[in-house]
Amino acid sequence: MIQNLLENLYEKYKNNNDGNVATYIPELANADIKDFGIAIVTSNGKVFEVGDSRKEFTIQSISKPFTYGEALKTFGEAKISSYVGVQPTDEAFNSIELEPITNRPFNPMINAGAISITGLLFEKYGDETMDIILSIYSKAAGRALSINNEVYKSEWKSGHRNRAISYLLVNFNMMTEQVEKVLDLYFKQCSISLNSVDLATIGATLANIGTNPITNEEVFDVSQVRHILSIMFGCGMYNNSGHWAHEVGLPAKSGVSGGILAAVNRQLGIATYSPPLDFFGNSVRGIKVYEDLSKELGLHVFDSMNEGSNFLRAIIEA
Ligand code: GLN
């Protein structure tokens, strides 16, 4: 049933050519607008996929929840909350703006927050930070991932807006002065290459309370999973997060290369890949697929058909 559904969705949206590929990172402008992949991995490790589900792309902002999760584990909530908030923002993901009064970035799902978090990890782990980050993503995906050097170099060359954000953070003592070292890490983590099945496996690891259901390796602890899913739910789709929560109702994270990751608590990891983006920087075909999947399978967190709700109802009625 799931496989048929995915095939139908692929056919339904493959000719939808709305949206534009990101060009502000020159290497991303080379993406093929026809690429379109969907993958689902269940919390007990079954894989369903369609289209270009094995085509590699860079993770971009989908890295942000996981680096945040690692920072929470390393430093604890109290310290992290003085460097980054958990509040959705109405501004774009790359906005050069901090919260009034606290001078923190609004949340760790936008560039300012992710850069601030990466700075904290760099201060603690120095040159080992990238290996730590790459190893977490690899464990969650269930295979050794690597960096796409062309995209990394392209980001490094063109990333002046992220430099502006970083110096604003330095100005408010929200980041070490070693801006280039931190940005190097940030650009590298955004340039980690994976495919839709890898991404859906990362989602399934979250859905399976932190244990990769295919390799059985424990990647995140329970409290990290709770924080990662919460921040994805509130802030994962940038300044369209409220609309997404209303229509799709799943914790999710998108990236500017065209990926969208979502998790259905205790049930599924889902990933889509299609490069053309809407005004907010979210994949157009990806959004369509999620809206349909959520309705067809009753995945919305507040949908009465949601299996989690049925399970709870069975307990309450027993
Ligand atoms: N690397 C990208 C940037 O810093 C990530 C942004 C995104 O995926 N929205 O701009």
Short mmCIF file of C-alpha atoms and ligand atoms in Angstrom, two decimals:
data_model
loop_
_atom_site.label_atom_id
_atom_site.label_comp_id
_atom_site.label_asym_id
_atom_site.label_seq_id
_atom_site.Cartn_x
_atom_site.Cartn_y
_atom_site.Cartn_z
CA MET A 1 0.00 0.00 0.00
CA ILE A 2 2.74 2.46 0.91
CA GLN A 3 4.70 1.58 -2.23
CA ASN A 4 1.64 2.21 -4.45
CA LEU A 5 0.95 5.46 -2.70
CA LEU A 6 4.53 6.65 -3.28
CA GLU A 7 4.40 5.68 -6.95
CA ASN A 8 1.12 7.56 -7.41
CA LEU A 9 2.51 10.66 -5.72
CA TYR A 10 5.61 10.52 -7.88
CA GLU A 11 3.50 10.40 -11.05
CA LYS A 12 1.14 13.08 -9.78
CA TYR A 13 3.84 15.65 -9.09
CA LYS A 14 6.78 14.79 -11.35
CA ASN A 15 5.69 17.33 -13.97
CA ASN A 16 5.04 20.11 -11.48
CA ASN A 17 7.82 22.55 -12.39
CA ASP A 18 6.91 25.38 -10.03
CA GLY A 19 9.62 27.03 -7.96
CA ASN A 20 13.27 27.85 -8.51
CA VAL A 21 16.53 26.17 -7.68
CA ALA A 22 18.71 28.07 -5.15
CA THR A 23 21.44 30.02 -6.91
CA TYR A 24 23.03 32.04 -4.10
CA ILE A 25 25.37 29.08 -3.57
CA PRO A 26 26.59 28.83 -7.21
CA GLU A 27 27.16 25.05 -7.11
CA LEU A 28 23.50 24.45 -6.16
CA ALA A 29 22.39 26.24 -9.33
CA ASN A 30 23.63 23.17 -11.27
CA ALA A 31 20.92 20.95 -9.73
CA ASP A 32 18.67 19.05 -12.15
CA ILE A 33 15.13 20.35 -11.68
CA LYS A 34 13.73 16.99 -12.83
CA ASP A 35 15.29 15.12 -9.90
CA PHE A 36 12.52 13.82 -7.67
CA GLY A 37 12.85 11.13 -5.03
CA ILE A 38 10.70 9.97 -2.14
CA ALA A 39 11.65 7.47 0.57
CA ILE A 40 9.97 6.10 3.68
CA VAL A 41 11.70 3.98 6.33
CA THR A 42 9.53 2.49 9.07
CA SER A 43 10.56 2.45 12.72
CA ASN A 44 11.20 -1.28 12.33
CA GLY A 45 13.45 -0.78 9.32
CA LYS A 46 11.33 -1.43 6.20
CA VAL A 47 12.30 0.72 3.22
CA PHE A 48 9.95 2.10 0.52
CA GLU A 49 11.28 4.33 -2.24
CA VAL A 50 10.43 5.80 -5.62
CA GLY A 51 12.07 7.96 -8.31
CA ASP A 52 15.53 9.42 -7.71
CA SER A 53 15.63 8.16 -4.15
CA ARG A 54 19.33 7.19 -4.48
CA LYS A 55 20.41 10.49 -6.01
CA GLU A 56 22.81 12.31 -3.69
CA PHE A 57 22.35 15.91 -2.62
CA THR A 58 23.78 18.06 0.16
CA ILE A 59 22.01 18.05 3.49
CA GLN A 60 22.16 21.87 3.94
CA SER A 61 19.85 23.08 6.72
CA ILE A 62 18.60 19.57 7.48
CA SER A 63 21.88 19.30 9.41
CA LYS A 64 20.69 21.91 11.90
CA PRO A 65 18.52 19.78 14.24
CA PHE A 66 21.26 17.20 14.67
CA THR A 67 24.03 19.64 15.46
CA TYR A 68 21.64 21.24 17.94
CA GLY A 69 20.98 17.78 19.45
CA GLU A 70 24.72 17.20 19.87
CA ALA A 71 25.17 20.61 21.51
CA LEU A 72 22.34 19.88 23.95
CA LYS A 73 23.97 16.61 24.91
CA THR A 74 27.39 18.24 25.31
CA PHE A 75 26.44 21.41 27.17
CA GLY A 76 22.95 20.83 28.63
CA GLU A 77 19.81 22.85 28.13
CA ALA A 78 20.68 25.71 30.51
CA LYS A 79 23.83 26.73 28.66
CA ILE A 80 22.36 26.22 25.19
CA SER A 81 19.32 28.34 26.00
CA SER A 82 21.54 31.34 26.68
CA TYR A 83 22.98 31.06 23.15
CA VAL A 84 19.87 30.25 21.12
CA GLY A 85 16.08 30.48 21.57
CA VAL A 86 13.33 28.06 20.54
CA GLN A 87 10.98 30.62 19.06
CA PRO A 88 9.82 30.52 15.41
CA THR A 89 10.64 33.66 13.49
CA ASP A 90 8.83 35.46 10.72
CA GLU A 91 12.15 36.34 9.09
CA ALA A 92 13.93 34.35 6.38
CA PHE A 93 16.38 31.58 7.28
CA ASN A 94 19.38 33.77 6.45
CA SER A 95 18.18 36.93 8.16
CA ILE A 96 20.83 39.05 9.87
CA GLU A 97 18.87 39.58 13.04
CA LEU A 98 18.91 38.53 16.69
CA GLU A 99 16.24 38.48 19.40
CA PRO A 100 15.75 41.80 21.13
CA ILE A 101 16.87 41.91 24.80
CA THR A 102 18.59 38.46 24.87
CA ASN A 103 20.61 39.04 21.66
CA ARG A 104 20.25 35.31 20.92
CA PRO A 105 19.32 33.94 17.50
CA PHE A 106 15.59 33.14 17.49
CA ASN A 107 16.10 29.41 17.06
CA PRO A 108 18.72 26.85 15.94
CA MET A 109 16.90 25.99 12.67
CA ILE A 110 17.92 29.25 10.98
CA ASN A 111 21.47 30.13 9.99
CA ALA A 112 22.21 32.46 12.92
CA GLY A 113 21.21 29.84 15.49
CA ALA A 114 23.03 27.01 13.75
CA ILE A 115 26.22 29.07 13.43
CA SER A 116 26.09 30.00 17.12
CA ILE A 117 25.65 26.31 18.09
CA THR A 118 28.48 25.26 15.79
CA GLY A 119 30.69 27.89 17.47
CA LEU A 120 30.03 26.33 20.89
CA LEU A 121 30.93 22.87 19.61
CA PHE A 122 34.09 24.26 18.02
CA GLU A 123 35.18 25.87 21.29
CA LYS A 124 34.84 22.52 23.03
CA TYR A 125 36.07 20.07 20.40
CA GLY A 126 38.28 22.23 18.13
CA ASP A 127 39.49 20.49 15.00
CA GLU A 128 37.77 17.23 16.00
CA THR A 129 34.32 18.79 15.70
CA MET A 130 33.74 17.85 12.06
CA ASP A 131 34.57 14.19 12.69
CA ILE A 132 32.12 14.14 15.61
CA ILE A 133 29.33 15.71 13.52
CA LEU A 134 29.97 13.47 10.51
CA SER A 135 29.98 10.38 12.69
CA ILE A 136 26.59 11.23 14.24
CA TYR A 137 24.96 11.83 10.85
CA SER A 138 26.55 8.65 9.49
CA LYS A 139 25.31 6.52 12.40
CA ALA A 140 21.79 7.94 11.99
CA ALA A 141 21.88 7.23 8.23
CA GLY A 142 23.44 3.79 8.73
CA ARG A 143 26.41 4.30 6.41
CA ALA A 144 29.57 6.41 6.21
CA LEU A 145 28.63 9.79 4.72
CA SER A 146 31.10 12.27 3.25
CA ILE A 147 31.37 15.92 2.27
CA ASN A 148 30.66 17.17 -1.26
CA ASN A 149 33.79 19.29 -1.77
CA GLU A 150 32.45 21.27 -4.73
CA VAL A 151 29.45 22.49 -2.73
CA TYR A 152 31.62 23.14 0.33
CA LYS A 153 34.06 25.29 -1.68
CA SER A 154 31.19 27.10 -3.36
CA GLU A 155 29.58 27.91 0.00
CA TRP A 156 32.89 29.02 1.44
CA LYS A 157 33.50 31.39 -1.48
CA SER A 158 30.01 32.88 -1.56
CA GLY A 159 29.07 32.78 2.15
CA HIS A 160 29.44 36.45 3.01
CA ARG A 161 25.95 36.73 4.38
CA ASN A 162 26.80 34.00 6.88
CA ARG A 163 29.98 35.97 7.69
CA ALA A 164 27.82 39.01 8.43
CA ILE A 165 25.62 36.90 10.73
CA SER A 166 28.73 35.56 12.48
CA TYR A 167 30.20 38.99 13.18
CA LEU A 168 26.87 40.11 14.59
CA LEU A 169 27.05 37.11 16.94
CA VAL A 170 30.63 37.97 17.89
CA ASN A 171 29.53 41.54 18.60
CA PHE A 172 27.04 40.26 21.20
CA ASN A 173 29.44 37.68 22.70
CA MET A 174 27.34 34.89 21.23
CA MET A 175 30.28 33.35 19.41
CA THR A 176 34.07 32.97 19.50
CA GLU A 177 36.07 35.42 17.38
CA GLN A 178 37.39 32.51 15.32
CA VAL A 179 34.73 33.17 12.74
CA GLU A 180 36.41 31.49 9.77
CA LYS A 181 37.07 28.29 11.74
CA VAL A 182 33.42 28.10 12.82
CA LEU A 183 32.10 28.91 9.35
CA ASP A 184 34.38 26.30 7.83
CA LEU A 185 32.65 23.73 10.05
CA TYR A 186 29.22 25.15 9.30
CA PHE A 187 29.79 25.06 5.51
CA LYS A 188 31.20 21.54 5.74
CA GLN A 189 28.27 20.20 7.72
CA CYS A 190 25.83 21.77 5.24
CA SER A 191 27.78 20.06 2.42
CA ILE A 192 27.42 16.52 3.74
CA SER A 193 26.10 14.43 0.87
CA LEU A 194 23.32 11.85 1.20
CA ASN A 195 20.31 10.44 -0.64
CA SER A 196 16.60 10.25 0.21
CA VAL A 197 16.88 6.74 1.67
CA ASP A 198 19.70 7.93 3.98
CA LEU A 199 17.59 10.87 5.03
CA ALA A 200 14.49 8.76 5.65
CA THR A 201 16.66 6.41 7.72
CA ILE A 202 17.76 9.38 9.84
CA GLY A 203 14.05 10.15 10.28
CA ALA A 204 13.33 6.55 11.22
CA THR A 205 16.11 6.74 13.81
CA LEU A 206 14.26 9.67 15.40
CA ALA A 207 10.91 7.87 15.10
CA ASN A 208 12.49 4.83 16.76
CA ILE A 209 13.45 6.95 19.80
CA GLY A 210 17.05 7.42 18.74
CA THR A 211 18.05 3.91 17.65
CA ASN A 212 18.72 3.31 13.95
CA PRO A 213 16.18 0.56 13.13
CA ILE A 214 18.37 -0.97 10.40
CA THR A 215 21.74 -1.13 12.19
CA ASN A 216 20.28 -1.15 15.74
CA GLU A 217 22.85 1.42 16.77
CA GLU A 218 21.77 3.95 19.42
CA VAL A 219 22.45 7.43 18.04
CA PHE A 220 20.39 9.87 20.13
CA ASP A 221 19.11 9.58 23.69
CA VAL A 222 15.45 10.04 24.58
CA SER A 223 15.79 13.65 25.68
CA GLN A 224 17.69 14.58 22.50
CA VAL A 225 14.94 13.04 20.38
CA ARG A 226 12.32 15.05 22.25
CA HIS A 227 14.22 18.30 21.76
CA ILE A 228 15.10 17.61 18.12
CA LEU A 229 11.50 16.78 17.19
CA SER A 230 10.12 19.75 19.14
CA ILE A 231 12.37 22.26 17.44
CA MET A 232 11.64 20.71 14.04
CA PHE A 233 7.92 20.97 14.71
CA GLY A 234 8.04 24.63 15.71
CA CYS A 235 10.75 25.99 13.44
CA GLY A 236 11.84 23.39 10.85
CA MET A 237 10.20 24.90 7.77
CA TYR A 238 11.57 28.39 8.35
CA ASN A 239 9.02 31.20 8.24
CA ASN A 240 6.43 28.83 6.80
CA SER A 241 6.52 26.56 9.87
CA GLY A 242 3.08 27.59 11.13
CA HIS A 243 1.42 26.82 7.83
CA TRP A 244 3.23 23.47 7.62
CA ALA A 245 2.23 22.53 11.20
CA HIS A 246 -1.36 23.29 10.28
CA GLU A 247 -1.46 21.45 6.95
CA VAL A 248 1.01 18.58 7.44
CA GLY A 249 1.37 18.42 11.22
CA LEU A 250 4.73 16.65 11.41
CA PRO A 251 8.13 17.61 12.82
CA ALA A 252 10.19 18.33 9.70
CA LYS A 253 13.27 20.09 8.38
CA SER A 254 13.99 21.41 4.93
CA GLY A 255 17.22 22.39 3.20
CA VAL A 256 18.00 24.75 0.37
CA SER A 257 19.24 21.96 -1.93
CA GLY A 258 15.66 20.61 -2.03
CA GLY A 259 15.46 17.96 0.68
CA ILE A 260 12.73 17.68 3.31
CA LEU A 261 12.96 15.28 6.24
CA ALA A 262 10.04 14.43 8.52
CA ALA A 263 9.43 11.96 11.32
CA VAL A 264 6.21 10.37 12.49
CA ASN A 265 6.76 9.65 16.16
CA ARG A 266 7.26 5.88 16.79
CA GLN A 267 6.30 5.09 13.19
CA LEU A 268 8.12 6.51 10.17
CA GLY A 269 10.99 8.50 8.75
CA ILE A 270 10.11 10.25 5.49
CA ALA A 271 12.33 12.09 2.99
CA THR A 272 11.71 13.89 -0.26
CA TYR A 273 14.19 15.41 -2.67
CA SER A 274 13.33 17.85 -5.46
CA PRO A 275 15.45 20.99 -6.00
CA PRO A 276 12.96 23.72 -7.07
CA LEU A 277 12.04 25.81 -4.02
CA ASP A 278 9.18 28.10 -3.05
CA PHE A 279 9.49 31.64 -1.69
CA PHE A 280 10.42 30.35 1.79
CA GLY A 281 13.19 28.04 0.50
CA ASN A 282 11.19 24.81 0.84
CA SER A 283 10.94 22.21 -1.94
CA VAL A 284 7.72 22.70 -3.94
CA ARG A 285 7.17 19.03 -4.92
CA GLY A 286 8.27 17.97 -1.44
CA ILE A 287 5.56 20.06 0.22
CA LYS A 288 2.91 18.66 -2.14
CA VAL A 289 3.96 15.08 -1.38
CA TYR A 290 3.86 15.67 2.38
CA GLU A 291 0.45 17.34 2.25
CA ASP A 292 -0.95 14.32 0.41
CA LEU A 293 0.87 11.71 2.51
CA SER A 294 -0.30 13.33 5.72
CA LYS A 295 -3.93 13.24 4.56
CA GLU A 296 -3.81 9.76 3.00
CA LEU A 297 -2.11 8.07 5.93
CA GLY A 298 -3.56 10.22 8.71
CA LEU A 299 -0.10 11.29 9.83
CA HIS A 300 -0.95 14.75 11.18
CA VAL A 301 -0.05 14.71 14.86
CA PHE A 302 -3.60 15.80 15.72
CA ASP A 303 -5.38 13.63 13.16
CA SER A 304 -7.83 11.24 14.77
CA MET A 305 -6.67 8.53 12.30
CA ASN A 306 -3.12 8.83 13.60
CA GLU A 307 -2.09 5.42 14.91
CA GLY A 308 -0.50 6.90 17.98
CA SER A 309 -3.85 8.43 18.91
CA ASN A 310 -5.62 5.11 18.29
CA PHE A 311 -3.12 3.39 20.50
CA LEU A 312 -3.71 5.87 23.30
CA ARG A 313 -7.47 5.61 22.86
CA ALA A 314 -7.24 1.83 23.21
CA ILE A 315 -5.39 2.28 26.50
CA ILE A 316 -7.84 4.88 27.77
CA GLU A 317 -10.89 2.80 26.83
CA ALA A 318 -9.56 -0.48 28.25
N1 GLN B 1 24.22 26.30 3.73
C1 GLN B 1 23.02 27.06 3.59
C2 GLN B 1 23.26 28.49 4.04
O1 GLN B 1 24.02 28.71 4.94
C3 GLN B 1 21.94 26.43 4.41
C4 GLN B 1 20.63 27.16 4.31
C5 GLN B 1 19.44 26.31 4.01
O2 GLN B 1 19.49 25.12 3.73
N2 GLN B 1 18.30 26.94 4.03
O3 GLN B 1 22.71 29.41 3.53
#
